Amino acid sequence: MATAALVVQEDDANLSSDIVKDMIKQLRAIDTYDTYEGWSEAKIIDPIVLTKDRKKNIPVIGDPDEITIARLKAYYNSLATLIEKKSGLMAAPMVHLSHEGFGRALIMVGKLIVVDKILRDTHRFGFSSLEDLREKSDQTVEKALGLIEKYNAAATD
């Protein structure tokens, strides 16, 4: 995919969304070899967009590689960061995966689990577009904030 054309355009309005900006920050933070040095934001976030053509090239059965796992963790770290910013309470993400790519992602606020996602086929982790990423993330954050409001005693305990 190194020579493949980017599907995320430099002028994509979703590049300025909170989730995308935070994910780029997370991905840059784990880039220990400065691979992303000089890369545009669109180029950094592009691999998380799995169009139908890109998904076709990924086998149905397979183990996730370290880069895909890093992107998955960056996503849940970003969700936790957004929940923390909007709620004012510390949010802690936990991702547990088997070597085959099955597992669970949790985000906890206090003693309250605000995000609980069963993970399958993580070698195919991605979103159909940045808009899809933004919409799903916004829904997840809003649901988490609703749970924090509803069960505030557990969240602040």
PDB file of C-alpha atoms in Angstrom:
ATOM      1  CA  MET A   1       0.000   0.000   0.000  1.00  0.00           C
ATOM      2  CA  ALA A   2       3.048   2.261   0.054  1.00  0.00           C
ATOM      3  CA  THR A   3       2.582   3.265  -3.577  1.00  0.00           C
ATOM      4  CA  ALA A   4      -1.217   3.351  -3.472  1.00  0.00           C
ATOM      5  CA  ALA A   5      -2.951   6.676  -3.871  1.00  0.00           C
ATOM      6  CA  LEU A   6      -4.257   8.392  -0.774  1.00  0.00           C
ATOM      7  CA  VAL A   7      -8.014   8.340  -0.276  1.00  0.00           C
ATOM      8  CA  VAL A   8      -7.982  11.140   2.297  1.00  0.00           C
ATOM      9  CA  GLN A   9      -7.656  14.499   0.585  1.00  0.00           C
ATOM     10  CA  GLU A  10      -5.651  17.351   2.099  1.00  0.00           C
ATOM     11  CA  ASP A  11      -8.743  19.579   2.126  1.00  0.00           C
ATOM     12  CA  ASP A  12     -11.056  17.037   3.803  1.00  0.00           C
ATOM     13  CA  ALA A  13     -13.169  18.940   6.353  1.00  0.00           C
ATOM     14  CA  ASN A  14     -13.070  15.962   8.717  1.00  0.00           C
ATOM     15  CA  LEU A  15      -9.318  16.452   9.253  1.00  0.00           C
ATOM     16  CA  SER A  16     -10.235  19.259  11.648  1.00  0.00           C
ATOM     17  CA  SER A  17     -12.590  17.088  13.742  1.00  0.00           C
ATOM     18  CA  ASP A  18     -11.575  16.410  17.339  1.00  0.00           C
ATOM     19  CA  ILE A  19     -11.217  12.647  16.895  1.00  0.00           C
ATOM     20  CA  VAL A  20      -9.018  12.909  13.796  1.00  0.00           C
ATOM     21  CA  LYS A  21      -6.794  15.604  15.311  1.00  0.00           C
ATOM     22  CA  ASP A  22      -6.350  13.550  18.475  1.00  0.00           C
ATOM     23  CA  MET A  23      -5.681  10.334  16.551  1.00  0.00           C
ATOM     24  CA  ILE A  24      -2.977  12.074  14.539  1.00  0.00           C
ATOM     25  CA  LYS A  25      -1.468  13.293  17.803  1.00  0.00           C
ATOM     26  CA  GLN A  26      -1.592   9.731  19.220  1.00  0.00           C
ATOM     27  CA  LEU A  27      -0.056   8.231  16.079  1.00  0.00           C
ATOM     28  CA  ARG A  28       2.749  10.793  16.038  1.00  0.00           C
ATOM     29  CA  ALA A  29       3.438  10.043  19.717  1.00  0.00           C
ATOM     30  CA  ILE A  30       4.011   6.330  19.071  1.00  0.00           C
ATOM     31  CA  ASP A  31       6.139   6.946  15.977  1.00  0.00           C
ATOM     32  CA  THR A  32       9.499   6.132  17.574  1.00  0.00           C
ATOM     33  CA  TYR A  33      11.383   5.982  14.263  1.00  0.00           C
ATOM     34  CA  ASP A  34      10.131   9.349  12.931  1.00  0.00           C
ATOM     35  CA  THR A  35       8.419   7.643  10.027  1.00  0.00           C
ATOM     36  CA  TYR A  36       5.797  10.392   9.971  1.00  0.00           C
ATOM     37  CA  GLU A  37       8.369  13.182   9.902  1.00  0.00           C
ATOM     38  CA  GLY A  38       7.332  15.581   7.140  1.00  0.00           C
ATOM     39  CA  TRP A  39       4.093  13.698   6.413  1.00  0.00           C
ATOM     40  CA  SER A  40       0.848  15.612   6.060  1.00  0.00           C
ATOM     41  CA  GLU A  41      -2.031  14.881   8.423  1.00  0.00           C
ATOM     42  CA  ALA A  42      -3.965  13.335   5.535  1.00  0.00           C
ATOM     43  CA  LYS A  43      -1.141  10.893   4.818  1.00  0.00           C
ATOM     44  CA  ILE A  44      -0.832   9.881   8.489  1.00  0.00           C
ATOM     45  CA  ILE A  45      -4.553   9.173   8.954  1.00  0.00           C
ATOM     46  CA  ASP A  46      -5.093   7.683   5.477  1.00  0.00           C
ATOM     47  CA  PRO A  47      -4.416   4.003   6.390  1.00  0.00           C
ATOM     48  CA  ILE A  48      -7.339   4.024   8.845  1.00  0.00           C
ATOM     49  CA  VAL A  49      -9.708   4.588   5.915  1.00  0.00           C
ATOM     50  CA  LEU A  50     -10.582   1.221   4.412  1.00  0.00           C
ATOM     51  CA  THR A  51     -12.486   1.695   1.189  1.00  0.00           C
ATOM     52  CA  LYS A  52     -14.145  -1.330  -0.404  1.00  0.00           C
ATOM     53  CA  ASP A  53     -11.120  -1.764  -2.682  1.00  0.00           C
ATOM     54  CA  ARG A  54      -8.686  -1.631   0.211  1.00  0.00           C
ATOM     55  CA  LYS A  55     -10.773  -4.050   2.265  1.00  0.00           C
ATOM     56  CA  LYS A  56     -10.858  -6.468  -0.687  1.00  0.00           C
ATOM     57  CA  ASN A  57      -7.069  -6.701  -0.531  1.00  0.00           C
ATOM     58  CA  ILE A  58      -7.062  -7.740   3.148  1.00  0.00           C
ATOM     59  CA  PRO A  59      -7.680 -11.473   3.719  1.00  0.00           C
ATOM     60  CA  VAL A  60     -10.852 -12.426   5.595  1.00  0.00           C
ATOM     61  CA  ILE A  61      -8.842 -14.467   8.091  1.00  0.00           C
ATOM     62  CA  GLY A  62      -5.554 -13.187   9.448  1.00  0.00           C
ATOM     63  CA  ASP A  63      -3.631 -11.972  12.448  1.00  0.00           C
ATOM     64  CA  PRO A  64      -3.264  -8.228  13.043  1.00  0.00           C
ATOM     65  CA  ASP A  65       0.177  -6.715  12.593  1.00  0.00           C
ATOM     66  CA  GLU A  66       1.741  -4.340  15.114  1.00  0.00           C
ATOM     67  CA  ILE A  67       0.924  -1.242  13.062  1.00  0.00           C
ATOM     68  CA  THR A  68      -2.782  -2.121  12.910  1.00  0.00           C
ATOM     69  CA  ILE A  69      -2.830  -2.819  16.648  1.00  0.00           C
ATOM     70  CA  ALA A  70      -1.152   0.550  17.257  1.00  0.00           C
ATOM     71  CA  ARG A  71      -3.854   2.294  15.177  1.00  0.00           C
ATOM     72  CA  LEU A  72      -6.578   0.458  17.097  1.00  0.00           C
ATOM     73  CA  LYS A  73      -5.087   1.508  20.426  1.00  0.00           C
ATOM     74  CA  ALA A  74      -4.637   5.078  19.185  1.00  0.00           C
ATOM     75  CA  TYR A  75      -8.344   5.149  18.335  1.00  0.00           C
ATOM     76  CA  TYR A  76      -9.449   4.047  21.812  1.00  0.00           C
ATOM     77  CA  ASN A  77      -6.891   6.352  23.461  1.00  0.00           C
ATOM     78  CA  SER A  78      -8.362   9.210  21.416  1.00  0.00           C
ATOM     79  CA  LEU A  79     -11.899   8.296  22.432  1.00  0.00           C
ATOM     80  CA  ALA A  80     -10.831   8.284  26.079  1.00  0.00           C
ATOM     81  CA  THR A  81      -9.151  11.670  25.653  1.00  0.00           C
ATOM     82  CA  LEU A  82     -12.313  13.178  24.158  1.00  0.00           C
ATOM     83  CA  ILE A  83     -14.492  11.688  26.909  1.00  0.00           C
ATOM     84  CA  GLU A  84     -12.096  13.087  29.500  1.00  0.00           C
ATOM     85  CA  LYS A  85     -12.105  16.569  27.915  1.00  0.00           C
ATOM     86  CA  LYS A  86     -15.894  16.712  27.706  1.00  0.00           C
ATOM     87  CA  SER A  87     -16.700  15.170  31.090  1.00  0.00           C
ATOM     88  CA  GLY A  88     -13.870  16.607  33.172  1.00  0.00           C
ATOM     89  CA  LEU A  89     -13.281  13.132  34.620  1.00  0.00           C
ATOM     90  CA  MET A  90     -10.321  10.868  33.943  1.00  0.00           C
ATOM     91  CA  ALA A  91     -11.060   8.194  31.330  1.00  0.00           C
ATOM     92  CA  ALA A  92      -8.856   5.118  31.075  1.00  0.00           C
ATOM     93  CA  PRO A  93      -8.827   2.918  27.961  1.00  0.00           C
ATOM     94  CA  MET A  94      -7.980  -0.781  28.110  1.00  0.00           C
ATOM     95  CA  VAL A  95      -7.533  -2.919  25.011  1.00  0.00           C
ATOM     96  CA  HIS A  96      -6.993  -6.652  25.327  1.00  0.00           C
ATOM     97  CA  LEU A  97      -6.344  -8.692  22.176  1.00  0.00           C
ATOM     98  CA  SER A  98      -5.397 -12.270  21.478  1.00  0.00           C
ATOM     99  CA  HIS A  99      -2.697 -12.913  18.885  1.00  0.00           C
ATOM    100  CA  GLU A 100      -5.519 -13.722  16.451  1.00  0.00           C
ATOM    101  CA  GLY A 101      -7.063 -10.261  16.800  1.00  0.00           C
ATOM    102  CA  PHE A 102     -10.039 -11.073  19.020  1.00  0.00           C
ATOM    103  CA  GLY A 103     -10.622  -9.247  22.264  1.00  0.00           C
ATOM    104  CA  ARG A 104     -12.271  -6.341  23.957  1.00  0.00           C
ATOM    105  CA  ALA A 105     -11.836  -2.600  24.327  1.00  0.00           C
ATOM    106  CA  LEU A 106     -13.079  -0.821  27.431  1.00  0.00           C
ATOM    107  CA  ILE A 107     -13.013   2.791  28.538  1.00  0.00           C
ATOM    108  CA  MET A 108     -13.581   3.362  32.228  1.00  0.00           C
ATOM    109  CA  VAL A 109     -14.405   6.549  34.075  1.00  0.00           C
ATOM    110  CA  GLY A 110     -14.019   5.955  37.784  1.00  0.00           C
ATOM    111  CA  LYS A 111     -15.654   2.577  38.353  1.00  0.00           C
ATOM    112  CA  LEU A 112     -18.037   3.021  35.421  1.00  0.00           C
ATOM    113  CA  ILE A 113     -17.461   1.315  32.087  1.00  0.00           C
ATOM    114  CA  VAL A 114     -18.590   3.876  29.516  1.00  0.00           C
ATOM    115  CA  VAL A 115     -17.368   2.064  26.370  1.00  0.00           C
ATOM    116  CA  ASP A 116     -17.420  -1.707  25.941  1.00  0.00           C
ATOM    117  CA  LYS A 117     -16.609  -2.984  22.468  1.00  0.00           C
ATOM    118  CA  ILE A 118     -15.982  -6.595  21.502  1.00  0.00           C
ATOM    119  CA  LEU A 119     -13.215  -6.717  18.916  1.00  0.00           C
ATOM    120  CA  ARG A 120     -13.177  -9.188  16.043  1.00  0.00           C
ATOM    121  CA  ASP A 121     -11.129  -9.261  12.865  1.00  0.00           C
ATOM    122  CA  THR A 122      -8.901  -6.444  14.052  1.00  0.00           C
ATOM    123  CA  HIS A 123      -6.565  -7.058  11.126  1.00  0.00           C
ATOM    124  CA  ARG A 124      -9.331  -5.303   9.141  1.00  0.00           C
ATOM    125  CA  PHE A 125      -9.687  -2.373  11.581  1.00  0.00           C
ATOM    126  CA  GLY A 126     -10.655   0.865   9.915  1.00  0.00           C
ATOM    127  CA  PHE A 127     -13.508   3.073   8.796  1.00  0.00           C
ATOM    128  CA  SER A 128     -15.096   3.541   5.390  1.00  0.00           C
ATOM    129  CA  SER A 129     -14.278   7.280   5.444  1.00  0.00           C
ATOM    130  CA  LEU A 130     -13.141  10.015   7.811  1.00  0.00           C
ATOM    131  CA  GLU A 131     -16.762  11.109   8.025  1.00  0.00           C
ATOM    132  CA  ASP A 132     -17.678   7.586   9.189  1.00  0.00           C
ATOM    133  CA  LEU A 133     -14.866   7.742  11.776  1.00  0.00           C
ATOM    134  CA  ARG A 134     -16.113  11.103  13.036  1.00  0.00           C
ATOM    135  CA  GLU A 135     -19.776  10.059  13.179  1.00  0.00           C
ATOM    136  CA  LYS A 136     -19.138   6.769  14.984  1.00  0.00           C
ATOM    137  CA  SER A 137     -16.756   8.439  17.410  1.00  0.00           C
ATOM    138  CA  ASP A 138     -19.210  11.243  18.157  1.00  0.00           C
ATOM    139  CA  GLN A 139     -21.946   8.665  18.857  1.00  0.00           C
ATOM    140  CA  THR A 140     -19.641   6.716  21.162  1.00  0.00           C
ATOM    141  CA  VAL A 141     -18.563   9.821  23.068  1.00  0.00           C
ATOM    142  CA  GLU A 142     -22.165  11.065  23.432  1.00  0.00           C
ATOM    143  CA  LYS A 143     -23.296   7.660  24.705  1.00  0.00           C
ATOM    144  CA  ALA A 144     -20.403   7.636  27.194  1.00  0.00           C
ATOM    145  CA  LEU A 145     -21.270  11.144  28.414  1.00  0.00           C
ATOM    146  CA  GLY A 146     -24.883  10.028  28.873  1.00  0.00           C
ATOM    147  CA  LEU A 147     -23.750   7.085  30.999  1.00  0.00           C
ATOM    148  CA  ILE A 148     -21.520   9.366  33.076  1.00  0.00           C
ATOM    149  CA  GLU A 149     -24.439  11.699  33.686  1.00  0.00           C
ATOM    150  CA  LYS A 150     -26.826   8.852  34.511  1.00  0.00           C
ATOM    151  CA  TYR A 151     -24.432   6.972  36.794  1.00  0.00           C
ATOM    152  CA  ASN A 152     -22.414   9.879  38.135  1.00  0.00           C
ATOM    153  CA  ALA A 153     -21.807   8.250  41.538  1.00  0.00           C
ATOM    154  CA  ALA A 154     -19.967   5.332  39.914  1.00  0.00           C
ATOM    155  CA  ALA A 155     -18.079   7.643  37.557  1.00  0.00           C
ATOM    156  CA  THR A 156     -16.828   9.881  40.339  1.00  0.00           C
ATOM    157  CA  ASP A 157     -16.125   7.094  42.836  1.00  0.00           C
TER     158      ASP A 157
END
